[in-house]
Short mmCIF file of C-alpha atoms (C1' of nucleotides) in Angstrom, two decimals:
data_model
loop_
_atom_site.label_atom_id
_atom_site.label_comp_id
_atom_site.label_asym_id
_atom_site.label_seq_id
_atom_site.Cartn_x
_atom_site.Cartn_y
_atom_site.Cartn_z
CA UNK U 30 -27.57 2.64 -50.78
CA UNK U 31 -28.96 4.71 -53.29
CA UNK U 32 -26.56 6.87 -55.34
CA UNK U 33 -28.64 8.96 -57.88
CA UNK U 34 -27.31 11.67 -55.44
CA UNK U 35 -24.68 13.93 -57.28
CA UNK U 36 -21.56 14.62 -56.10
CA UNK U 37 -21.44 11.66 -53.52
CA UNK U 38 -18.45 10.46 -52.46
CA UNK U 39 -17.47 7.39 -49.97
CA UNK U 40 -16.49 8.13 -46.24
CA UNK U 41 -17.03 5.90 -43.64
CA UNK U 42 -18.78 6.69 -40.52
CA UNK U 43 -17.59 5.88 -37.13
CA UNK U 44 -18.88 6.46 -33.68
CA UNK U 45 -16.82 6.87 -30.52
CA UNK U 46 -17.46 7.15 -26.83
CA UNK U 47 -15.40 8.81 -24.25
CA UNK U 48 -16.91 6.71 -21.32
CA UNK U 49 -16.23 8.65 -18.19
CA UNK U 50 -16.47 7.12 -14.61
CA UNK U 51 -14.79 8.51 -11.28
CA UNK U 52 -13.10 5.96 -8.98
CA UNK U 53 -10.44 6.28 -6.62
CA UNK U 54 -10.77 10.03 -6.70
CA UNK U 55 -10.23 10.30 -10.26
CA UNK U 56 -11.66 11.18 -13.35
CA UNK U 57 -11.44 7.98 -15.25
CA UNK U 58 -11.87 7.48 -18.95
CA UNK U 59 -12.63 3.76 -20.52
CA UNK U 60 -9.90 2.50 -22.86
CA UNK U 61 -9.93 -0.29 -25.04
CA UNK U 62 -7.51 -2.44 -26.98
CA UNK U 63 -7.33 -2.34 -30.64
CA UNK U 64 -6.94 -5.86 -32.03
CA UNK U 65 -6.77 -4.88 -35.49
CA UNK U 66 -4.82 -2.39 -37.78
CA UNK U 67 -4.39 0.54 -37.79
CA UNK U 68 -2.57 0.91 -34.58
CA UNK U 69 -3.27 -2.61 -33.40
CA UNK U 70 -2.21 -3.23 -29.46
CA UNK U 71 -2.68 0.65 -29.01
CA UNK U 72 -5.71 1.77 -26.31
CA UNK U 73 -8.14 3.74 -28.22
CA UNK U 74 -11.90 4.63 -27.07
CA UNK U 75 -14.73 1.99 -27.88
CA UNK U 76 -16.14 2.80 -30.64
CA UNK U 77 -17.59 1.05 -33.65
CA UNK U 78 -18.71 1.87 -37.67
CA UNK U 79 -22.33 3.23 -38.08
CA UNK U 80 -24.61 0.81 -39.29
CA UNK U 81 -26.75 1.78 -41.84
CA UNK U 82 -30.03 0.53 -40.13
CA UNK U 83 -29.44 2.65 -36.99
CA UNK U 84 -29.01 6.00 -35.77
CA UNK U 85 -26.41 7.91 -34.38
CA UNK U 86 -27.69 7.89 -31.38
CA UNK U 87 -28.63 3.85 -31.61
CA UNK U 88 -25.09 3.32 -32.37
CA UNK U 89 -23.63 4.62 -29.57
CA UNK U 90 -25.86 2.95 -27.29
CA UNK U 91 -24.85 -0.18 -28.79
CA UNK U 92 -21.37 0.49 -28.49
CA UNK U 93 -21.66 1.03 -24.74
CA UNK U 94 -23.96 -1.62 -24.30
CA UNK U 95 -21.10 -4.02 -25.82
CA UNK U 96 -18.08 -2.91 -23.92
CA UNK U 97 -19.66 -1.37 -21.25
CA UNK U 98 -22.32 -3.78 -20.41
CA UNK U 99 -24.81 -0.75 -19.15
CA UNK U 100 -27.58 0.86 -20.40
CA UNK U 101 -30.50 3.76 -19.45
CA UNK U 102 -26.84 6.04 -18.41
CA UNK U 103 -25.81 9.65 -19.04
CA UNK U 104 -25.14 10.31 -23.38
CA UNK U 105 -24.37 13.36 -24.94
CA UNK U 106 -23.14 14.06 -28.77
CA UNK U 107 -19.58 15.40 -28.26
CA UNK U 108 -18.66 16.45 -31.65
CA UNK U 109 -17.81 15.32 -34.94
CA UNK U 110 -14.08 14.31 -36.03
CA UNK U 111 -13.50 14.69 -39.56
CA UNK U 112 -9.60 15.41 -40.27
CA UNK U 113 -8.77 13.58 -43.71
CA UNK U 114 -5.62 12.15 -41.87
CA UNK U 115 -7.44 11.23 -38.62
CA UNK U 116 -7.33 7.31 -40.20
CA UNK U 117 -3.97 6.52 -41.65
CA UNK U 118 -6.20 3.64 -44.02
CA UNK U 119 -9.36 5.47 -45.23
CA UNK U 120 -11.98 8.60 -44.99
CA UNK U 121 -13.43 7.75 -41.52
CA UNK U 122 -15.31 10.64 -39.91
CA UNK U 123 -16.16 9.89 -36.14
CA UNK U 124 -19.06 11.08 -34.09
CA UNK U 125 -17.68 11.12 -30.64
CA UNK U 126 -20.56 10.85 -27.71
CA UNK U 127 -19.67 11.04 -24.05
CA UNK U 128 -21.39 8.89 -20.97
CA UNK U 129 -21.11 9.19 -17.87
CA UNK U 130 -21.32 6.42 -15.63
CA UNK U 131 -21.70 5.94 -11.36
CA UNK U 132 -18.87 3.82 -10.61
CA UNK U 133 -20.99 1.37 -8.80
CA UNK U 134 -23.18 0.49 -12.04
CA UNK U 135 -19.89 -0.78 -13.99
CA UNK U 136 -18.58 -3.22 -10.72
CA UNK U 137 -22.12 -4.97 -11.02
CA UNK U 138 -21.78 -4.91 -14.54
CA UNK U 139 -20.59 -7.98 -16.76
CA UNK U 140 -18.19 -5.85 -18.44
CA UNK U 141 -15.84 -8.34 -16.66
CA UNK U 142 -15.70 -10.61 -19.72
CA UNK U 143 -14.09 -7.83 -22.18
CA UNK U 144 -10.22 -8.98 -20.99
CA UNK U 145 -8.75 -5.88 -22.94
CA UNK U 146 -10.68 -3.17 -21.17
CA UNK U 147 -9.09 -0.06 -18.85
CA UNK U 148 -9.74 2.62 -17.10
CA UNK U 149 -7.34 5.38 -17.46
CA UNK U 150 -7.20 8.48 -15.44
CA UNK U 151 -8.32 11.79 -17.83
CA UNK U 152 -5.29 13.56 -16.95
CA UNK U 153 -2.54 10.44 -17.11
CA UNK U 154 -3.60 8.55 -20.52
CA UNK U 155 -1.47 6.22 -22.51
CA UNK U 156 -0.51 6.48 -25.95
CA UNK U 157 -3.84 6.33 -27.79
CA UNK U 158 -5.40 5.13 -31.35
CA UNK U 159 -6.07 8.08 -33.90
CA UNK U 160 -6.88 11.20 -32.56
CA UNK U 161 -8.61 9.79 -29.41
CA UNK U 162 -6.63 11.65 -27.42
CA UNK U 163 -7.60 15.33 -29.17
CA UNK U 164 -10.95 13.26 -28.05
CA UNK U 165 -10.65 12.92 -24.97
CA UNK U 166 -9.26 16.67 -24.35
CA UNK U 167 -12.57 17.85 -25.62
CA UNK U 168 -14.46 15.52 -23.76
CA UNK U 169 -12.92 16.84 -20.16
CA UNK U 170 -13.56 20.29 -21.60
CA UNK U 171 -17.07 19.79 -22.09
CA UNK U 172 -17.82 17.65 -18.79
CA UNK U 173 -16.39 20.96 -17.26
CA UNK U 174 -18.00 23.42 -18.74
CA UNK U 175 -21.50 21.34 -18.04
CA UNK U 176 -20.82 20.71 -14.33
CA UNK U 177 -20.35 24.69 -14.08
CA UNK U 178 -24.03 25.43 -15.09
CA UNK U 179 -26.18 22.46 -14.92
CA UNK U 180 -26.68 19.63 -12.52
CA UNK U 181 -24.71 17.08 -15.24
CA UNK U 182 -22.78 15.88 -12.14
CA UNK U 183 -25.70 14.01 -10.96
CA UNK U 184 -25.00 11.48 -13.77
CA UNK U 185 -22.07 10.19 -12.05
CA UNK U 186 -23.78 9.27 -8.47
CA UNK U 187 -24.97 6.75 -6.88
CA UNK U 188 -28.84 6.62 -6.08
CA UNK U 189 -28.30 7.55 -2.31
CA UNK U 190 -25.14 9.67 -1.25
CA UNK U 191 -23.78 11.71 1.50
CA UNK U 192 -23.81 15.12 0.29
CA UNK U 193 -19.99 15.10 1.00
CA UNK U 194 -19.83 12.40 -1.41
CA UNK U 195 -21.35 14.84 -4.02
CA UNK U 196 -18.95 17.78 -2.93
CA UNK U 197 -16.22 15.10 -3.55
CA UNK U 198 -17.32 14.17 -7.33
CA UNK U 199 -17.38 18.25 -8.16
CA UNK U 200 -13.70 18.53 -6.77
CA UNK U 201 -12.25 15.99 -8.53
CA UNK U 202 -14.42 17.25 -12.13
CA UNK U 203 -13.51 20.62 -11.71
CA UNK U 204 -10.25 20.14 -9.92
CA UNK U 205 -10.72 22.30 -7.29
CA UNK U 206 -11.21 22.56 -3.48
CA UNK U 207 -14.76 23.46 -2.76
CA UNK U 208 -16.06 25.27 0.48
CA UNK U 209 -18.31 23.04 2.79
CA UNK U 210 -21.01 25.41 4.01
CA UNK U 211 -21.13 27.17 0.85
CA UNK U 212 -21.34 23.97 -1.28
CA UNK U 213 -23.96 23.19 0.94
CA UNK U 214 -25.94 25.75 0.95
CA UNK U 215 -25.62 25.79 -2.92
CA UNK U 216 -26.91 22.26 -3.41
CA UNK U 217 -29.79 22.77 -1.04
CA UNK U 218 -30.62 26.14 -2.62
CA UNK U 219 -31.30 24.45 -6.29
CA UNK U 220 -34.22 22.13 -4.81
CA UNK U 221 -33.39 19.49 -6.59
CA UNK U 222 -31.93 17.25 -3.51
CA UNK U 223 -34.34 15.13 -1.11
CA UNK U 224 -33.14 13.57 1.81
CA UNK U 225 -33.95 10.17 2.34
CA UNK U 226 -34.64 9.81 5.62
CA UNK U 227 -31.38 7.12 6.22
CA UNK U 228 -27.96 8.06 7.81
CA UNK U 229 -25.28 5.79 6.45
CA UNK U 230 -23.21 4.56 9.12
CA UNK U 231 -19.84 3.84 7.75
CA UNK U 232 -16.53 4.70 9.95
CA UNK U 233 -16.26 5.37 13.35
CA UNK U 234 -17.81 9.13 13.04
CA UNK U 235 -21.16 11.09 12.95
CA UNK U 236 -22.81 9.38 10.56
CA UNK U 237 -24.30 11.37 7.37
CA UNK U 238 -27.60 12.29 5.92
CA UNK U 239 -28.08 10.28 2.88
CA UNK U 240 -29.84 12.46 -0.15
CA UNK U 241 -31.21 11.59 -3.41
CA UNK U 242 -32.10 13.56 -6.26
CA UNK U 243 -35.46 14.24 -6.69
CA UNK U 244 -35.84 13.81 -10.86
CA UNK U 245 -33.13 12.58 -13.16
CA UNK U 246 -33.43 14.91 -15.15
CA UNK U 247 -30.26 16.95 -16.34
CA UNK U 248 -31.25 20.82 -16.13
CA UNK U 249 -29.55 24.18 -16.19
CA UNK U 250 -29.38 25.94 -13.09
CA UNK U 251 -29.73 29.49 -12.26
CA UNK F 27 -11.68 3.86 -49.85
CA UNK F 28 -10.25 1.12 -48.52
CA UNK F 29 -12.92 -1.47 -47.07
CA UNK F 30 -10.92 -3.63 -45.04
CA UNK F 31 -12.68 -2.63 -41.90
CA UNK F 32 -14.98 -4.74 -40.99
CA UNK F 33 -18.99 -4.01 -40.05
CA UNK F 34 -18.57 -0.82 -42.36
CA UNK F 35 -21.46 0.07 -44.15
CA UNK F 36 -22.17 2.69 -46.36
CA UNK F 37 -23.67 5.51 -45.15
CA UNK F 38 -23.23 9.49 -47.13
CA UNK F 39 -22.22 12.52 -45.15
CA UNK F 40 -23.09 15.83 -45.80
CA UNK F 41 -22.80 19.08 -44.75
CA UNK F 42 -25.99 21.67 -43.79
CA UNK F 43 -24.81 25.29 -42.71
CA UNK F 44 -26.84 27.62 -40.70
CA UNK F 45 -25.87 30.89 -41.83
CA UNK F 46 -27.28 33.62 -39.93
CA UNK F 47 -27.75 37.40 -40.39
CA UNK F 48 -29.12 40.05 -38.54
CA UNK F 49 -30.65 42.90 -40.66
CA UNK F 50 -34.41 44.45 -40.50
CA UNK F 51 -34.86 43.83 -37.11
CA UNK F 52 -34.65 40.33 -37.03
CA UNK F 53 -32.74 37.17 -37.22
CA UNK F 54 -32.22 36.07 -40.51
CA UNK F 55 -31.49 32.15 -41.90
CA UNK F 56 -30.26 31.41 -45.01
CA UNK F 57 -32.60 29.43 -47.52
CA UNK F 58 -31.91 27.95 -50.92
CA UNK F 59 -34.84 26.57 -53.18
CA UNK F 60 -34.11 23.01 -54.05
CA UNK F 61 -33.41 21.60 -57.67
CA UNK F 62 -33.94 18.13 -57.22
CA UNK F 63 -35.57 15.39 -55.49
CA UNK F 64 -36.41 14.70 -52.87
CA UNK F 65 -37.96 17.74 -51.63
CA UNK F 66 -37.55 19.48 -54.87
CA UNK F 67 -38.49 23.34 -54.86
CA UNK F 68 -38.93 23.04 -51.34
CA UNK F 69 -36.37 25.79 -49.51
CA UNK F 70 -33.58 24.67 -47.03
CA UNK F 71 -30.56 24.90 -45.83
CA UNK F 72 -27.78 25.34 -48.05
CA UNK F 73 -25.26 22.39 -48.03
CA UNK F 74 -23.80 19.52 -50.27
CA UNK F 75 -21.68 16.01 -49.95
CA UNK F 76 -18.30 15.99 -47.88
CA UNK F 77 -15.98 15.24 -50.57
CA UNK F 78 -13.56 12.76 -49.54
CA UNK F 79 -10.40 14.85 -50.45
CA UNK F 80 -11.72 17.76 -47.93
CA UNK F 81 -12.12 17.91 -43.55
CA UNK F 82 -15.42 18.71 -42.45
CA UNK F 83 -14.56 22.06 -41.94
CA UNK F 84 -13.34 22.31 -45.51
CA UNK F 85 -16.56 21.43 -46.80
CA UNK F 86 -18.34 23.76 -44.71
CA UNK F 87 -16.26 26.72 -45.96
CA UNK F 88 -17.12 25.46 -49.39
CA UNK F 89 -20.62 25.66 -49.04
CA UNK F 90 -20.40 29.08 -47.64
CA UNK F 91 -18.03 30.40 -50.02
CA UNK F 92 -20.16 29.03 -53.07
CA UNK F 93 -23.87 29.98 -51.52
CA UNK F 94 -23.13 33.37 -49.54
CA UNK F 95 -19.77 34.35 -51.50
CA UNK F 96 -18.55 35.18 -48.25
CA UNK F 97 -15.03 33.89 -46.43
CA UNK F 98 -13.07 35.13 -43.16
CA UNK F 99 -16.79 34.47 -40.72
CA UNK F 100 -17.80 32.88 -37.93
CA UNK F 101 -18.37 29.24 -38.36
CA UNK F 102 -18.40 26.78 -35.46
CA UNK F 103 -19.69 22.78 -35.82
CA UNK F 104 -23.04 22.64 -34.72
CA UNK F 105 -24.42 18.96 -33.91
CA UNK F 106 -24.45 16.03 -36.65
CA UNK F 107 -27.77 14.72 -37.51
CA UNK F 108 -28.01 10.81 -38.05
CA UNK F 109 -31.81 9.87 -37.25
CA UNK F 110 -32.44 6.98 -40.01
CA UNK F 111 -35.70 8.26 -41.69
CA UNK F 112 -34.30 12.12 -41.94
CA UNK F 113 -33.59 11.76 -45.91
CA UNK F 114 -36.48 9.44 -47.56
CA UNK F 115 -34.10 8.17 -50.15
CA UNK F 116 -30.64 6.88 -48.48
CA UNK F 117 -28.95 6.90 -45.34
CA UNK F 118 -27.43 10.16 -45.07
CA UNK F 119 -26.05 11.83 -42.12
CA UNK F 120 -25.47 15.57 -41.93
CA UNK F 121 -22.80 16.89 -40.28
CA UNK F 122 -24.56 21.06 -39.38
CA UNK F 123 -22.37 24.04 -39.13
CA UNK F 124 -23.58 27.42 -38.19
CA UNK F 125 -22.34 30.86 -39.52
CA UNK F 126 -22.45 34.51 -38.47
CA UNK F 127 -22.13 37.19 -41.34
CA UNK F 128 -22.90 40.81 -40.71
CA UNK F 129 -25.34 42.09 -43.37
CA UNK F 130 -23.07 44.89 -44.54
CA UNK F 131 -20.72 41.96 -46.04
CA UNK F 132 -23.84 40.42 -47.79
CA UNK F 133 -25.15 43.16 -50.17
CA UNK F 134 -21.36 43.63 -51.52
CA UNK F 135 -20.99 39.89 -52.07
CA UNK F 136 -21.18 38.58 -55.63
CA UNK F 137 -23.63 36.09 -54.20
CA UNK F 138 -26.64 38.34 -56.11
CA UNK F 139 -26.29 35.34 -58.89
CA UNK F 140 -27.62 32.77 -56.57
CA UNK F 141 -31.56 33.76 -57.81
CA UNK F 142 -32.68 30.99 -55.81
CA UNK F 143 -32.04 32.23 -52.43
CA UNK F 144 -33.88 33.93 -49.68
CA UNK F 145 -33.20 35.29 -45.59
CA UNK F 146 -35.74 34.04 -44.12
CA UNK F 147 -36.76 35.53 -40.11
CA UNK F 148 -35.63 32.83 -38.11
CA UNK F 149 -38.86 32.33 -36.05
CA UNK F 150 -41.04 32.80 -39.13
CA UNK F 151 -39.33 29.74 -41.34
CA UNK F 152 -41.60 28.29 -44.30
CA UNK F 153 -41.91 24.74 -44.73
CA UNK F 154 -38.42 23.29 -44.70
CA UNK F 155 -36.92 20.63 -46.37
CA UNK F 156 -35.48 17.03 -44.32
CA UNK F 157 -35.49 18.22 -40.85
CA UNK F 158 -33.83 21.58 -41.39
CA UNK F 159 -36.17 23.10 -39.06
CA UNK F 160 -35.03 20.98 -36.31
CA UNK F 161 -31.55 22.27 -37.25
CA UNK F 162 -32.26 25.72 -37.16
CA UNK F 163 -34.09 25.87 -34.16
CA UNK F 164 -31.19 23.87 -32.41
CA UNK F 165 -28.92 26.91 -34.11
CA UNK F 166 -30.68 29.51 -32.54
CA UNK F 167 -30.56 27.67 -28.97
CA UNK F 168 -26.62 27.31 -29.26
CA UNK F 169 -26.72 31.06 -30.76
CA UNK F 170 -28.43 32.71 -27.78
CA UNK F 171 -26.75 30.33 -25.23
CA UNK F 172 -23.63 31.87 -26.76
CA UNK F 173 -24.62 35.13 -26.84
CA UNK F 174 -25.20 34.83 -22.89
CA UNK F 175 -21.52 34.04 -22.07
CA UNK F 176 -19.35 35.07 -24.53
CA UNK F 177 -19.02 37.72 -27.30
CA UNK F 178 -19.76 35.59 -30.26
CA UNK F 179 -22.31 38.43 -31.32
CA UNK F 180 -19.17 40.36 -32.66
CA UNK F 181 -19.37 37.72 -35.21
CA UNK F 182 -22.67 39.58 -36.70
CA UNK F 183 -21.80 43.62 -35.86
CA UNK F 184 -20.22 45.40 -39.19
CA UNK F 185 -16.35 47.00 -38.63
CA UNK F 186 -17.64 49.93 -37.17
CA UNK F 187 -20.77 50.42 -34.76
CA UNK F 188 -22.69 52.73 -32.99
CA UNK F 189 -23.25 51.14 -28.97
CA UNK F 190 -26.83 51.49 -29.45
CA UNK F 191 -26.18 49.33 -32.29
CA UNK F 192 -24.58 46.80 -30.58
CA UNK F 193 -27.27 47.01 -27.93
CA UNK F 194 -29.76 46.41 -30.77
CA UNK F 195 -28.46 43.51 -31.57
CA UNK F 196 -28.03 41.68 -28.31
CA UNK F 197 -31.70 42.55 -27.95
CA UNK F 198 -32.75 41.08 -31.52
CA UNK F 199 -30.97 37.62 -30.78
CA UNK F 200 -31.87 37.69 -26.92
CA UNK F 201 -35.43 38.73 -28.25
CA UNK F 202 -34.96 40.67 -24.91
CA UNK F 203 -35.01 44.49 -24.08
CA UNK F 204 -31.88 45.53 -22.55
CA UNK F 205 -31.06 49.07 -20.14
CA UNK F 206 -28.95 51.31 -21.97
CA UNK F 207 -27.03 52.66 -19.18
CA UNK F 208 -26.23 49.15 -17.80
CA UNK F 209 -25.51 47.67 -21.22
CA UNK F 210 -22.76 50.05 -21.95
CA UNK F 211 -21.37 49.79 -18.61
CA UNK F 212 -21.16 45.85 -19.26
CA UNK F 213 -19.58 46.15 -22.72
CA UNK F 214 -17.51 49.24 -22.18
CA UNK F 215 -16.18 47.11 -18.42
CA UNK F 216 -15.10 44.14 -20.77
CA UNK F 217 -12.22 46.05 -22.18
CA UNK F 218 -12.86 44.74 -25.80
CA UNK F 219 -14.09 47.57 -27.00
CA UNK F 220 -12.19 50.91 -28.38
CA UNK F 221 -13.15 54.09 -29.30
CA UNK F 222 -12.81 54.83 -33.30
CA UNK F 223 -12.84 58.46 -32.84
CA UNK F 224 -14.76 59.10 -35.28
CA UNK F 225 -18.64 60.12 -34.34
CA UNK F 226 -21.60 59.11 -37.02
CA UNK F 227 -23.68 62.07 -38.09
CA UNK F 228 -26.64 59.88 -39.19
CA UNK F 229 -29.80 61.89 -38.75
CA UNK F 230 -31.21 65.11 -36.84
CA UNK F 231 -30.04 63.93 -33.30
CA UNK F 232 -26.70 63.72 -31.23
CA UNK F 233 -23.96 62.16 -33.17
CA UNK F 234 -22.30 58.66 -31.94
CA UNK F 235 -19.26 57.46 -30.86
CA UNK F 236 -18.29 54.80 -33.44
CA UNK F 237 -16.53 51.83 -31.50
CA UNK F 238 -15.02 48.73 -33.32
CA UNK F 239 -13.56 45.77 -31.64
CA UNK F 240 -9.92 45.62 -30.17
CA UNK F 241 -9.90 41.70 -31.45
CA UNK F 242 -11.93 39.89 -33.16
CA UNK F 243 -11.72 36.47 -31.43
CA UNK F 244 -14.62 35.28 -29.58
CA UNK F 245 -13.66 34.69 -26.29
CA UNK F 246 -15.52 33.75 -22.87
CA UNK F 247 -16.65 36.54 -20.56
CA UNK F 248 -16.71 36.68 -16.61
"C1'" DG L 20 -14.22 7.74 29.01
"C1'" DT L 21 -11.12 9.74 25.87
"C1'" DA L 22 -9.34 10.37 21.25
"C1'" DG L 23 -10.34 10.44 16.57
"C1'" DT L 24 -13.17 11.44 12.52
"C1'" DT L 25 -16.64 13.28 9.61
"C1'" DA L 26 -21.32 15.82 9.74
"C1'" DG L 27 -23.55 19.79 10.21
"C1'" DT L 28 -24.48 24.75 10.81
"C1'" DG L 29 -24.62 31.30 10.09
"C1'" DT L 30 -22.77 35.59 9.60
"C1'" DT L 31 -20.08 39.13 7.67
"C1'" DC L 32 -17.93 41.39 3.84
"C1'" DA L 33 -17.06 42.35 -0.83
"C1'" DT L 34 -18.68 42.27 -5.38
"C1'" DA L 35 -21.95 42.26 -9.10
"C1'" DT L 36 -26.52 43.29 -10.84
"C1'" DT L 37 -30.54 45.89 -11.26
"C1'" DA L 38 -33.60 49.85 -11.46
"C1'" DC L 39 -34.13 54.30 -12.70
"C1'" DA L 40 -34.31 60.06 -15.24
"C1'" DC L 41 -32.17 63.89 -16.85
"C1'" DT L 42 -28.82 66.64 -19.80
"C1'" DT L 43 -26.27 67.03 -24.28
"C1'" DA L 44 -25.52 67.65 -29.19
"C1'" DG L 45 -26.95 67.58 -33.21
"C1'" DT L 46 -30.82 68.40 -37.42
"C1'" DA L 47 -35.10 70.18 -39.27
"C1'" DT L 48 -38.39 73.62 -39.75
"C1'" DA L 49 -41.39 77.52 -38.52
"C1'" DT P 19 -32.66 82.27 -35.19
"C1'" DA P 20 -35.41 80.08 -31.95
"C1'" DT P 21 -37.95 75.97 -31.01
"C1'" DA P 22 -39.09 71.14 -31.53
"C1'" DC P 23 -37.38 66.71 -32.24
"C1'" DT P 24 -34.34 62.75 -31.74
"C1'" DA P 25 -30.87 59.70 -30.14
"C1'" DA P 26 -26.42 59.95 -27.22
"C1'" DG P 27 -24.52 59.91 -23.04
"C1'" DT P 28 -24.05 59.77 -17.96
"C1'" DG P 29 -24.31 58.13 -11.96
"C1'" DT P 30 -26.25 56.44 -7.81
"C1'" DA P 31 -28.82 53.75 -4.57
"C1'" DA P 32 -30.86 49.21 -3.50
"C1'" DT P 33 -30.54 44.48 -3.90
"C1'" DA P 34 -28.74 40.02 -4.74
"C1'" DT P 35 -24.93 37.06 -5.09
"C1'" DG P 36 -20.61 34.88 -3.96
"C1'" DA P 37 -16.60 34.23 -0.78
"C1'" DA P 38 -14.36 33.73 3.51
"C1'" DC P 39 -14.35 31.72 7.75
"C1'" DA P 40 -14.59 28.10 12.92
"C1'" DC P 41 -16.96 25.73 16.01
"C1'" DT P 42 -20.23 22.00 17.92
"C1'" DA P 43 -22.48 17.32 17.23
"C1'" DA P 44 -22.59 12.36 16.71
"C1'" DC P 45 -20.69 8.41 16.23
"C1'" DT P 46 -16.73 4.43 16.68
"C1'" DA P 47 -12.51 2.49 18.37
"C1'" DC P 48 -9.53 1.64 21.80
#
DNA sequence: GTAGTTAGTGTTCATATTACACTTAGTATA
DNA sequence: TATACTAAGTGTAATATGAACACTAACTAC
């Protein structure tokens, strides 16, 4: 690079994800194991150094891309990590992003072939890389905070879903018990839910109206 | 640093703060007049390299301290900027802080040396340097989204305040006009708030009730 | 055909938000 | 010293929002 620029000093840019899926009525977070030093055989988020012929934004993509095998999902900037002791070896600064990811996407996925890959529950995590776990933390905090005022959730669904289903994926988020008529009422107030026209059928019991949403889009509400 | 790790590639970090004031009626942004190229003469936002021996935060401080004079304000990490063609010359990626200052601290400030500085209204910005402008409109987004549902707009009131004052204020950042009778019922419900005791005798009407804040953290309402 | 399971549906009550107008306490000046 | 001017300060009624709460419907399995 250039370096007429005064005062420039080297630090090394990272980029991690906090890759967040729920399964088995958790909130799960994707883990990967380091194979190098510092902290080698310690989980730590994917994540990867910021190439200098992409952006921010590229980078993370590419990072969940590679050990996530998806694309076209959920990404947000979380924050920037920039402690000088954060890396025990050298200046790195990290730009965290979060994703959010339906469950069923990742199954299908040929994520398979990364051996060294796990999904931890948010609230149980092993011992972790760095400050990955101050990482996470934040990450939960934000995922929160969004699922209180905007339709974020969404990112986490499947395309067709029983609106149970959805009532289900805010409990376990927010880590609370939601009311059924009132959730209900809620969901069909915002206008953002279509039904499909097909019950799914599963278990011996009424079946359920299966809904979609009507745009992608993420959007504040009220 | 160390460049063991591989992929690294070298990439500069710096730090852009969006330091804003209310005074005059209006929103005001910090500008400084570039020296050098690229961009030179052209006004932005006042920033400079992360050094490596200082956190992100550090460096933010820094900045503040050496371009407003001021210490002991607001200042919260904003969103980091990493779009490839945002600096024509080299890869740089700029980590954005915003800042709160009340006006009253900024005419006692030594920062009267600085010739090369200007407040600039906030929705009446010249021609900016890089993508500042992007920056500060994201700043006033996060400011007013802020200002919605917590009481970061302490951050901006002087010691000692008038209600009307603080009413004026909410409706400059808002860009909103507010009911007086309502607005003090809000503020006065929160419990934050405490009489001084002392009335201001400003002018040839009724004489206020000067209030100042019980703390000074920001913290979430409702 | 009976038991089991989830889907689906309204109303009432409490709380929070909004809209709205007059009196009070001071200064300036005629 | 009375009158005009200005901003401070105060309460209530109407409306909207959020919370609590229980039964019937539709299907499968046995």
């Amino acid at each position: 690079m250039n370096t007429n620029y005064p005062g420039y000093e080297q630090v090394a840019v990272t980029v991690d994800l906090v890759v967040f899926t729920v399964n088995d009525d958790a909130l799960n977070v994707m883990l990967v194991k380091r194979a190098e030093e510092p902290f080698a055989d310690r989980w730590s988020l994917p994540g990867g150094f910021l190439r200098s012929s992409e952006s921010l934004e590229d980078a993370a993509l590419r990072v969940l891309k590679e050990k996530a095998g998806v694309e076209d999902v959920y990404v947000e900037q979380l924050y920037t990590f920039g402690d000088l002791a954060r890396d025990p070896r050298a200046r790195v600064i990290t730009v965290a992003y979060f994703a959010l990811i339906p469950w069923k996407e990742l199954v299908s996925s040929p994520s398979d072939k990364v051996t060294d890959l796990m999904w931890a529950s948010a609230t149980r995590l092993p011992k972790l890389a760095f400050d990955h776990r101050e990482i996470v933390a934040y990450a939960v905090q934000r995922l929160r905070a969004k699922a209180g005022y905007s339709n974020i959730v969404y990112a986490l669904m499947p395309r067709q879903f029983r609106l149970s289903e959805l009532q289900r994926m805010y409990e376990i988020i927010m880590n609370d018990k939601l009311d059924k008529r009132n959730f209900r009422k809620r969901m069909l107030a915002t206008g953002l839910l279509q039904e499909t026209g097909r019950k799914d059928v599963a278990g011996a019991h009424r079946p359920a109206m299966l809904y979609k949403f009507k745009k992608m889009e993420i959007a504040f509400l009220d």
